[in-house]
PDB file of C-alpha atoms in Angstrom:
ATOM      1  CA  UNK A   1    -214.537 128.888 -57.934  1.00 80.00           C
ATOM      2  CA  UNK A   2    -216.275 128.938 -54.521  1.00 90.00           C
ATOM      3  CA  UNK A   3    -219.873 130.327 -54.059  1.00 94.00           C
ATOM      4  CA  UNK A   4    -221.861 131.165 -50.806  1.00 97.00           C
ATOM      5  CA  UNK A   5    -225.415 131.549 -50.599  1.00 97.00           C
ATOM      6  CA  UNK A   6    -226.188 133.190 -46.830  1.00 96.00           C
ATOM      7  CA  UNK A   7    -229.814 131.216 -46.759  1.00 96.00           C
ATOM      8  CA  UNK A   8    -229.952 132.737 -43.136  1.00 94.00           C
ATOM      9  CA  UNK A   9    -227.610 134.219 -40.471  1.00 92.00           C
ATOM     10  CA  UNK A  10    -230.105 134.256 -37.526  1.00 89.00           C
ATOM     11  CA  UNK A  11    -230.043 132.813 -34.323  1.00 82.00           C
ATOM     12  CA  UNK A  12    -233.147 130.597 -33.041  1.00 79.00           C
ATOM     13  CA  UNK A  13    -235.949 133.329 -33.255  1.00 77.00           C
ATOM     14  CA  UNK A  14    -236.409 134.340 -36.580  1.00 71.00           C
ATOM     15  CA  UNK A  15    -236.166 138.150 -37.268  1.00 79.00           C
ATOM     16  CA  UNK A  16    -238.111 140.634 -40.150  1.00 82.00           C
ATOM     17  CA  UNK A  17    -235.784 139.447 -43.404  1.00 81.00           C
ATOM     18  CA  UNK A  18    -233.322 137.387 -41.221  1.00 85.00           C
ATOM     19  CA  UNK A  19    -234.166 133.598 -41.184  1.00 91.00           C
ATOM     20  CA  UNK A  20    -232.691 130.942 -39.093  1.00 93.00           C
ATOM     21  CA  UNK A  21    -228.855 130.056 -39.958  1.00 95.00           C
ATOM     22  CA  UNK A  22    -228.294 127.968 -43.290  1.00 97.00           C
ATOM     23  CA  UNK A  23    -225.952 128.341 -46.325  1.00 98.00           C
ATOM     24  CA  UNK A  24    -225.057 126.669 -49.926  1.00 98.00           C
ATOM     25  CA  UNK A  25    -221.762 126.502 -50.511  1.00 97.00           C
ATOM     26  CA  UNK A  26    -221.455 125.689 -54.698  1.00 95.00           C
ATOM     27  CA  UNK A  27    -218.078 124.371 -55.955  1.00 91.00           C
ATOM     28  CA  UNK A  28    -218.211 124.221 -59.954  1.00 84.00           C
ATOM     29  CA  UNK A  29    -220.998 121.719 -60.411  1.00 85.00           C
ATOM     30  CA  UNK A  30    -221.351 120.891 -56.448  1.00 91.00           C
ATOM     31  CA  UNK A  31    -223.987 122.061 -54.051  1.00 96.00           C
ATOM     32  CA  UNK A  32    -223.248 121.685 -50.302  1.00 98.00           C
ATOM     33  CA  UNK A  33    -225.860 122.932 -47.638  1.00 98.00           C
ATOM     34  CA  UNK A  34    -224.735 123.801 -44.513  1.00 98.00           C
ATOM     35  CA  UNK A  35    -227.500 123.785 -41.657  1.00 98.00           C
ATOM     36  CA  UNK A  36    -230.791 123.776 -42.315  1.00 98.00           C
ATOM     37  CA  UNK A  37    -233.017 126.298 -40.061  1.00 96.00           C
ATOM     38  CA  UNK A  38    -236.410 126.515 -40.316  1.00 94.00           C
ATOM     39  CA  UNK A  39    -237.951 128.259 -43.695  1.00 93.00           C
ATOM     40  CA  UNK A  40    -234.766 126.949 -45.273  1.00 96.00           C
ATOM     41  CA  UNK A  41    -236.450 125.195 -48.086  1.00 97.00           C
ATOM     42  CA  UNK A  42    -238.733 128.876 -48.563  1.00 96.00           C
ATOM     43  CA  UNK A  43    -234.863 130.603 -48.917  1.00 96.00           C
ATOM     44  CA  UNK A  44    -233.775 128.024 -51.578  1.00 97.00           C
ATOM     45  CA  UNK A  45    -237.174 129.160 -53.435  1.00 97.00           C
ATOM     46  CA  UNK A  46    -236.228 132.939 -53.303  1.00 96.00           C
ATOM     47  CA  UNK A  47    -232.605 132.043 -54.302  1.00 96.00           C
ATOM     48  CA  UNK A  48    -233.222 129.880 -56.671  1.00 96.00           C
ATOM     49  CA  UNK A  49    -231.431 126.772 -55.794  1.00 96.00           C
ATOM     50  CA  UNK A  50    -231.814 123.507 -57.184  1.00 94.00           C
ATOM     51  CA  UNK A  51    -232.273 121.782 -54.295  1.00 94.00           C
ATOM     52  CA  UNK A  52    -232.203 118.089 -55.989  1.00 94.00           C
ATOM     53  CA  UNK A  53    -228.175 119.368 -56.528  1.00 95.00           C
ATOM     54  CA  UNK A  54    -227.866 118.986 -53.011  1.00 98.00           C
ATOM     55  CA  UNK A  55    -226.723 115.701 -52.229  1.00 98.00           C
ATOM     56  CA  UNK A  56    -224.396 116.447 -48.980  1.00 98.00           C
ATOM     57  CA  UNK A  57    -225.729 118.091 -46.115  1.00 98.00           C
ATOM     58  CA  UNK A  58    -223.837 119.507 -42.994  1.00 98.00           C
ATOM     59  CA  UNK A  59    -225.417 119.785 -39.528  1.00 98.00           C
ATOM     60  CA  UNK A  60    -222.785 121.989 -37.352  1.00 98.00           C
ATOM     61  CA  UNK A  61    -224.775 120.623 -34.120  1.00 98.00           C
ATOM     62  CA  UNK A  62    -227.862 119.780 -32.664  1.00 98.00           C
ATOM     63  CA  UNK A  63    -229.511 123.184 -31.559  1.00 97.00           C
ATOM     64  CA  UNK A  64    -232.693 123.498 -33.580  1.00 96.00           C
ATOM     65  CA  UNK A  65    -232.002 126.614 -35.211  1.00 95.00           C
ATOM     66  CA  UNK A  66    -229.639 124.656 -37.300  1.00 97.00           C
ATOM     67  CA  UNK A  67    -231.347 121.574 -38.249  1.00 98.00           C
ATOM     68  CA  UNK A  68    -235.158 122.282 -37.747  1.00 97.00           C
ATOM     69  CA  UNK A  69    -235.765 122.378 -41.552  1.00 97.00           C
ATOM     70  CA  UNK A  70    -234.315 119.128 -42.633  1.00 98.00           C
ATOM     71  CA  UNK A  71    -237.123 117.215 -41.719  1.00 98.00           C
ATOM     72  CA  UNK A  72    -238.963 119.082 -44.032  1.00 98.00           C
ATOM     73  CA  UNK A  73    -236.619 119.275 -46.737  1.00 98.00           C
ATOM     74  CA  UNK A  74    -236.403 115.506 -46.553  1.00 98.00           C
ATOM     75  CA  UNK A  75    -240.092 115.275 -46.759  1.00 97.00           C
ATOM     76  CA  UNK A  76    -240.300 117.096 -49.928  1.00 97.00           C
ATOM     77  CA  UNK A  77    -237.436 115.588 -51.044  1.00 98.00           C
ATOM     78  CA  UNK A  78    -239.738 112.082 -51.004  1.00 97.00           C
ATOM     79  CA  UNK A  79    -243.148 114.161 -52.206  1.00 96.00           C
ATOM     80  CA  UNK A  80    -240.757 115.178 -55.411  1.00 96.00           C
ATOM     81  CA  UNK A  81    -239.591 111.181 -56.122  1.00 96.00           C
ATOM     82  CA  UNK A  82    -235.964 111.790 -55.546  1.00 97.00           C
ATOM     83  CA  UNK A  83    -234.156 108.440 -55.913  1.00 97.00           C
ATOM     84  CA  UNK A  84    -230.477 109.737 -55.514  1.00 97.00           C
ATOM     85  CA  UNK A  85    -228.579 109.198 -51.891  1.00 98.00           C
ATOM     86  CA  UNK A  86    -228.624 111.703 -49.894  1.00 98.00           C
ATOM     87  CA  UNK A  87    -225.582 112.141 -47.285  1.00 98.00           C
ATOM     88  CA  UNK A  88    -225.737 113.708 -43.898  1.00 98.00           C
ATOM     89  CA  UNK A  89    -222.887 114.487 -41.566  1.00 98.00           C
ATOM     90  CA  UNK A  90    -223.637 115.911 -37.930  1.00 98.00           C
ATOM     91  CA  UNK A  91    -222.628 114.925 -34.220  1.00 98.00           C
ATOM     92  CA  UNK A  92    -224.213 112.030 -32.788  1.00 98.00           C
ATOM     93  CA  UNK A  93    -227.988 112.392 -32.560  1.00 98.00           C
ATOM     94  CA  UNK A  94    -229.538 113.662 -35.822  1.00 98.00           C
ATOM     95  CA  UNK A  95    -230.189 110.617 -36.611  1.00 98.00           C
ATOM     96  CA  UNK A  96    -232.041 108.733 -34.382  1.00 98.00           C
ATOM     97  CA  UNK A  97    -234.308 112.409 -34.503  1.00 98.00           C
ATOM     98  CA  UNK A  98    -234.931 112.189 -38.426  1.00 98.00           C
ATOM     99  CA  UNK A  99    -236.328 108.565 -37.871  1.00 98.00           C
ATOM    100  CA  UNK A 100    -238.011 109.030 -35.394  1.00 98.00           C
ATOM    101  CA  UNK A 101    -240.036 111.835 -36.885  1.00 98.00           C
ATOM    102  CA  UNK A 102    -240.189 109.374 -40.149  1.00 98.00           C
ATOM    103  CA  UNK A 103    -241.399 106.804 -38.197  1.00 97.00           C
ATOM    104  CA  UNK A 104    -244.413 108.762 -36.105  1.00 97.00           C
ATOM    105  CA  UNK A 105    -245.532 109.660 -39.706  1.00 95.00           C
ATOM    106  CA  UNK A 106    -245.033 106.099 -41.131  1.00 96.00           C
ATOM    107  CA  UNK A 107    -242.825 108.021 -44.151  1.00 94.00           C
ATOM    108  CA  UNK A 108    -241.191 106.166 -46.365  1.00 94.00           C
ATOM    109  CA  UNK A 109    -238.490 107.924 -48.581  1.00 97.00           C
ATOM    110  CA  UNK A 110    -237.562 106.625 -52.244  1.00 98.00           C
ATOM    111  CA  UNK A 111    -234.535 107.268 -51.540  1.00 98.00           C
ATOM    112  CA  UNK A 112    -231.371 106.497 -48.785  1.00 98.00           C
ATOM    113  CA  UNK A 113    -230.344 108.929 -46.343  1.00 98.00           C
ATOM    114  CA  UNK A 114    -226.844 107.760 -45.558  1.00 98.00           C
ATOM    115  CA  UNK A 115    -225.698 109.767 -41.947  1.00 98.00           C
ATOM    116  CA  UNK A 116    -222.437 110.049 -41.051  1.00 98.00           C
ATOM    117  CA  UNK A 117    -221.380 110.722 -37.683  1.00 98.00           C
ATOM    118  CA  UNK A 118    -218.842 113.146 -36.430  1.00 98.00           C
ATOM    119  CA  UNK A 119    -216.827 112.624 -34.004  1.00 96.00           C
ATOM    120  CA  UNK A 120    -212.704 113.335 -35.433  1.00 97.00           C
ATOM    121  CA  UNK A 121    -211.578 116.154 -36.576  1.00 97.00           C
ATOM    122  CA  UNK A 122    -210.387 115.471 -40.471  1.00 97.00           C
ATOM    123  CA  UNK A 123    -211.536 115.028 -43.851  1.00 97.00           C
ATOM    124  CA  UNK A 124    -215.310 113.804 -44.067  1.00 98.00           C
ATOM    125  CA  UNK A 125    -215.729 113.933 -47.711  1.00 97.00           C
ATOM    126  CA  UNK A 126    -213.570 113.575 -50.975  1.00 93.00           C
ATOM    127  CA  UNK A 127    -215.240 114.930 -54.899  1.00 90.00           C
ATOM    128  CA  UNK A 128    -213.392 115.308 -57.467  1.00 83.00           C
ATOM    129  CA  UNK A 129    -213.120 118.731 -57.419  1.00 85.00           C
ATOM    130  CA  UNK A 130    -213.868 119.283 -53.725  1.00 92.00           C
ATOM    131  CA  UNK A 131    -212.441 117.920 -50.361  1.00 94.00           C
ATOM    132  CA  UNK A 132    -214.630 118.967 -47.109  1.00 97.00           C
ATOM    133  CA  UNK A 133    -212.672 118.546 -42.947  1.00 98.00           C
ATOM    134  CA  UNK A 134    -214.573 119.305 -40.003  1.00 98.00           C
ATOM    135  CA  UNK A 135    -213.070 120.865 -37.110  1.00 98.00           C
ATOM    136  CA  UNK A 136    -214.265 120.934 -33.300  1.00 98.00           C
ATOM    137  CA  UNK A 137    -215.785 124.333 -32.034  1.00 97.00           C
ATOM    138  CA  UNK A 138    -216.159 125.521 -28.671  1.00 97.00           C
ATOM    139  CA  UNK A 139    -219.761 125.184 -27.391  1.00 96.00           C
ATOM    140  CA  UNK A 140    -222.186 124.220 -24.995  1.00 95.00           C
ATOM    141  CA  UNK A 141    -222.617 120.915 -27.252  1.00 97.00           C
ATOM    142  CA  UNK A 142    -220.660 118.633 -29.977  1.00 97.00           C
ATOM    143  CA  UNK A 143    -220.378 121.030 -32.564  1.00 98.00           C
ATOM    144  CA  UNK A 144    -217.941 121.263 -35.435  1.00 98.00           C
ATOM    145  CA  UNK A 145    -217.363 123.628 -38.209  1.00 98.00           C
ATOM    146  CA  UNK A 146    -216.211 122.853 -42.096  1.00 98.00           C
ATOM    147  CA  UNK A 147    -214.120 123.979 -44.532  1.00 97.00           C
ATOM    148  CA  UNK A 148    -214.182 123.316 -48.057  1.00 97.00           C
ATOM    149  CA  UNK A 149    -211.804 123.421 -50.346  1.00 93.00           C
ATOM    150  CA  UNK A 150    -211.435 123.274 -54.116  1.00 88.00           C
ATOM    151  CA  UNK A 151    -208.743 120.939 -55.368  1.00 83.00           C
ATOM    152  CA  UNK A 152    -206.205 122.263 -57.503  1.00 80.00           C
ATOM    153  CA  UNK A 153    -206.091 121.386 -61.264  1.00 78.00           C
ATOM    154  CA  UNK A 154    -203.161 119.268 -61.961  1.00 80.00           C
ATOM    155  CA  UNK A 155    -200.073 120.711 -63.936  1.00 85.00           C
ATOM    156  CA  UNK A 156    -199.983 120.840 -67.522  1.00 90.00           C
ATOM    157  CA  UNK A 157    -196.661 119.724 -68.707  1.00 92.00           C
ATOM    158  CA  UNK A 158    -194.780 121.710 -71.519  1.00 93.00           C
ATOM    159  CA  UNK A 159    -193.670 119.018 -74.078  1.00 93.00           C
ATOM    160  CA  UNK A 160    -190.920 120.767 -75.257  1.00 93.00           C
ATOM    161  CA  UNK A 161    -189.267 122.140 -72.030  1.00 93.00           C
ATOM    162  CA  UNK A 162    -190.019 118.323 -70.495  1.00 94.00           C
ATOM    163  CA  UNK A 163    -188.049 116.941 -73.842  1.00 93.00           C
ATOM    164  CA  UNK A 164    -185.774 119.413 -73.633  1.00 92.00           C
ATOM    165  CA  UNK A 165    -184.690 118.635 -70.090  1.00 92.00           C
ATOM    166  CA  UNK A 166    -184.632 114.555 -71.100  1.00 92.00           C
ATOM    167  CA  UNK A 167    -187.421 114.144 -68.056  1.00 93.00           C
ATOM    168  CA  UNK A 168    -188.197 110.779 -67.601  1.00 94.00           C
ATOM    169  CA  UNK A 169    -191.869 109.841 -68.490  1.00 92.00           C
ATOM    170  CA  UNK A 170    -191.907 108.011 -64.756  1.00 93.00           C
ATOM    171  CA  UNK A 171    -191.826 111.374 -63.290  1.00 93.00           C
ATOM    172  CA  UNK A 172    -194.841 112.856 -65.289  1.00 91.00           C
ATOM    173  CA  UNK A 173    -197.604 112.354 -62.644  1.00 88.00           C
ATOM    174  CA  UNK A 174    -194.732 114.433 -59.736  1.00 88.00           C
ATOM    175  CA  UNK A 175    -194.887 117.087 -62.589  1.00 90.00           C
ATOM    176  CA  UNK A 176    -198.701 117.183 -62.688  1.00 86.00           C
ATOM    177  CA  UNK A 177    -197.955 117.751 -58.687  1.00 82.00           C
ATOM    178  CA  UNK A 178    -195.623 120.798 -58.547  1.00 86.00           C
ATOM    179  CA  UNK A 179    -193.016 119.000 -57.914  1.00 90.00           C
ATOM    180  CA  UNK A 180    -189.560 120.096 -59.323  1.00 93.00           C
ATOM    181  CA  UNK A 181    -187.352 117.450 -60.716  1.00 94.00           C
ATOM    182  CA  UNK A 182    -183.665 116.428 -59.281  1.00 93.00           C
ATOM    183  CA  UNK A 183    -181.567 115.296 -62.196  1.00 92.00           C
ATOM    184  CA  UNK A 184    -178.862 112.545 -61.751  1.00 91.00           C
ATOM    185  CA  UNK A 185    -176.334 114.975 -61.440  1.00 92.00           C
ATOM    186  CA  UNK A 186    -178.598 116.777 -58.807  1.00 93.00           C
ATOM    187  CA  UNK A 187    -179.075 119.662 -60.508  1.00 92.00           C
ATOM    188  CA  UNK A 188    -182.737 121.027 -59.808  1.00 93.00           C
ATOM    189  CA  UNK A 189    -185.079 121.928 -62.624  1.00 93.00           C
ATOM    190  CA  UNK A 190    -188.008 124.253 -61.165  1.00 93.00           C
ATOM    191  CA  UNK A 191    -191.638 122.794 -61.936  1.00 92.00           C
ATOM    192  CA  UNK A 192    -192.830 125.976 -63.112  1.00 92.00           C
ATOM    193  CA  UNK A 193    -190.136 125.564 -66.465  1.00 92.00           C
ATOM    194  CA  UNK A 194    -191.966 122.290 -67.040  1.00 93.00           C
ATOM    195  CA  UNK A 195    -195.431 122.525 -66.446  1.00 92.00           C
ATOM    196  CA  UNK A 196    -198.072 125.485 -67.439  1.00 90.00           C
TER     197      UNK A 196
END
């Protein structure tokens, strides 16, 4: 199941009880953060997130209300000893800003911050459970949207109705699919008879 935390909606002046724009999108065990606007890390705190579950973030593009709290977070991040990766997808840019803030402050993180360019529309990142595409939106700069989506749990295949039917053992993984079978005699034998 797919959660959404609104961390703020706001555009670049923050507002009484509206912050600048941010979200956590949680799939099963995954936390995705989408922009990071300033007094993001101050949202997390009210909404309780567990921000070392965060290990993908996603910059939609390079106007500061979006990405003027990741500096920070990644700051903390290294105050708190994280060790694990951390992954982070925006247009062209981002990253030559992170380091150069690191570098004024001579910061060194215990950890990698892997950033990953967009510049395609497609699929950016695979889970197990989770696949996430970026798309191009209209603006006055590179800027993309995402979508996430939760994979489907494969087919369970009913013993009985697959012995029943003589289904070759080959053909198990189209049945964890959806797919129907075709028999020799090319009669069709609907997936949903076979599978659960």
């Amino acid at each position: 199941m797919i959660g959404v935390t609104i961390l703020g909606s706001n555009s670049a002046v923050p507002a009484h009880s509206r912050h600048p724009t941010s979200q956590v999108v949680q799939i099963d065990d995954y936390q995705f953060l989408m922009d990071c606007g300033e007094g993001t890390q101050m949202q997390m705190n009210r909404y309780k997130i567990k921000k070392n579950k965060i290990n993908h973030i996603f910059i939609s593009h390079l106007h500061g209300d979006h990405y003027f709290g990741l500096i920070g977070l990644i700051t903390s991040y290294a105050l708190n000893n994280r060790t694990q990766d951390l992954h982070i997808y925006s247009p062209f840019g981002l990253q030559q800003i992170i380091h150069l803030q690191l570098n004024t402050v001579d910061a060194k993180l215990p950890f990698q911050c892997i950033f990953h360019e967009l510049n395609e529309e497609g699929i950016i990142l695979e889970e197990k459970t989770t696949t996430v595409e970026c798309f191009k939106v209209n603006h006055r700069i590179a800027c993309f949207g995402f979508i996430f989506r939760e994979k489907k749990n494969p087919r369970r295949i009913n013993i009985e109705q697959v012995n029943q039917f003589l289904i070759p053992y080959e053909f198990y993984d189209h049945l964890h699919k959806g797919e129907d079978y075709t028999t020799p005699n090319h009669e069709v034998i609907k997936n949903e008879i076979l599978t659960t």
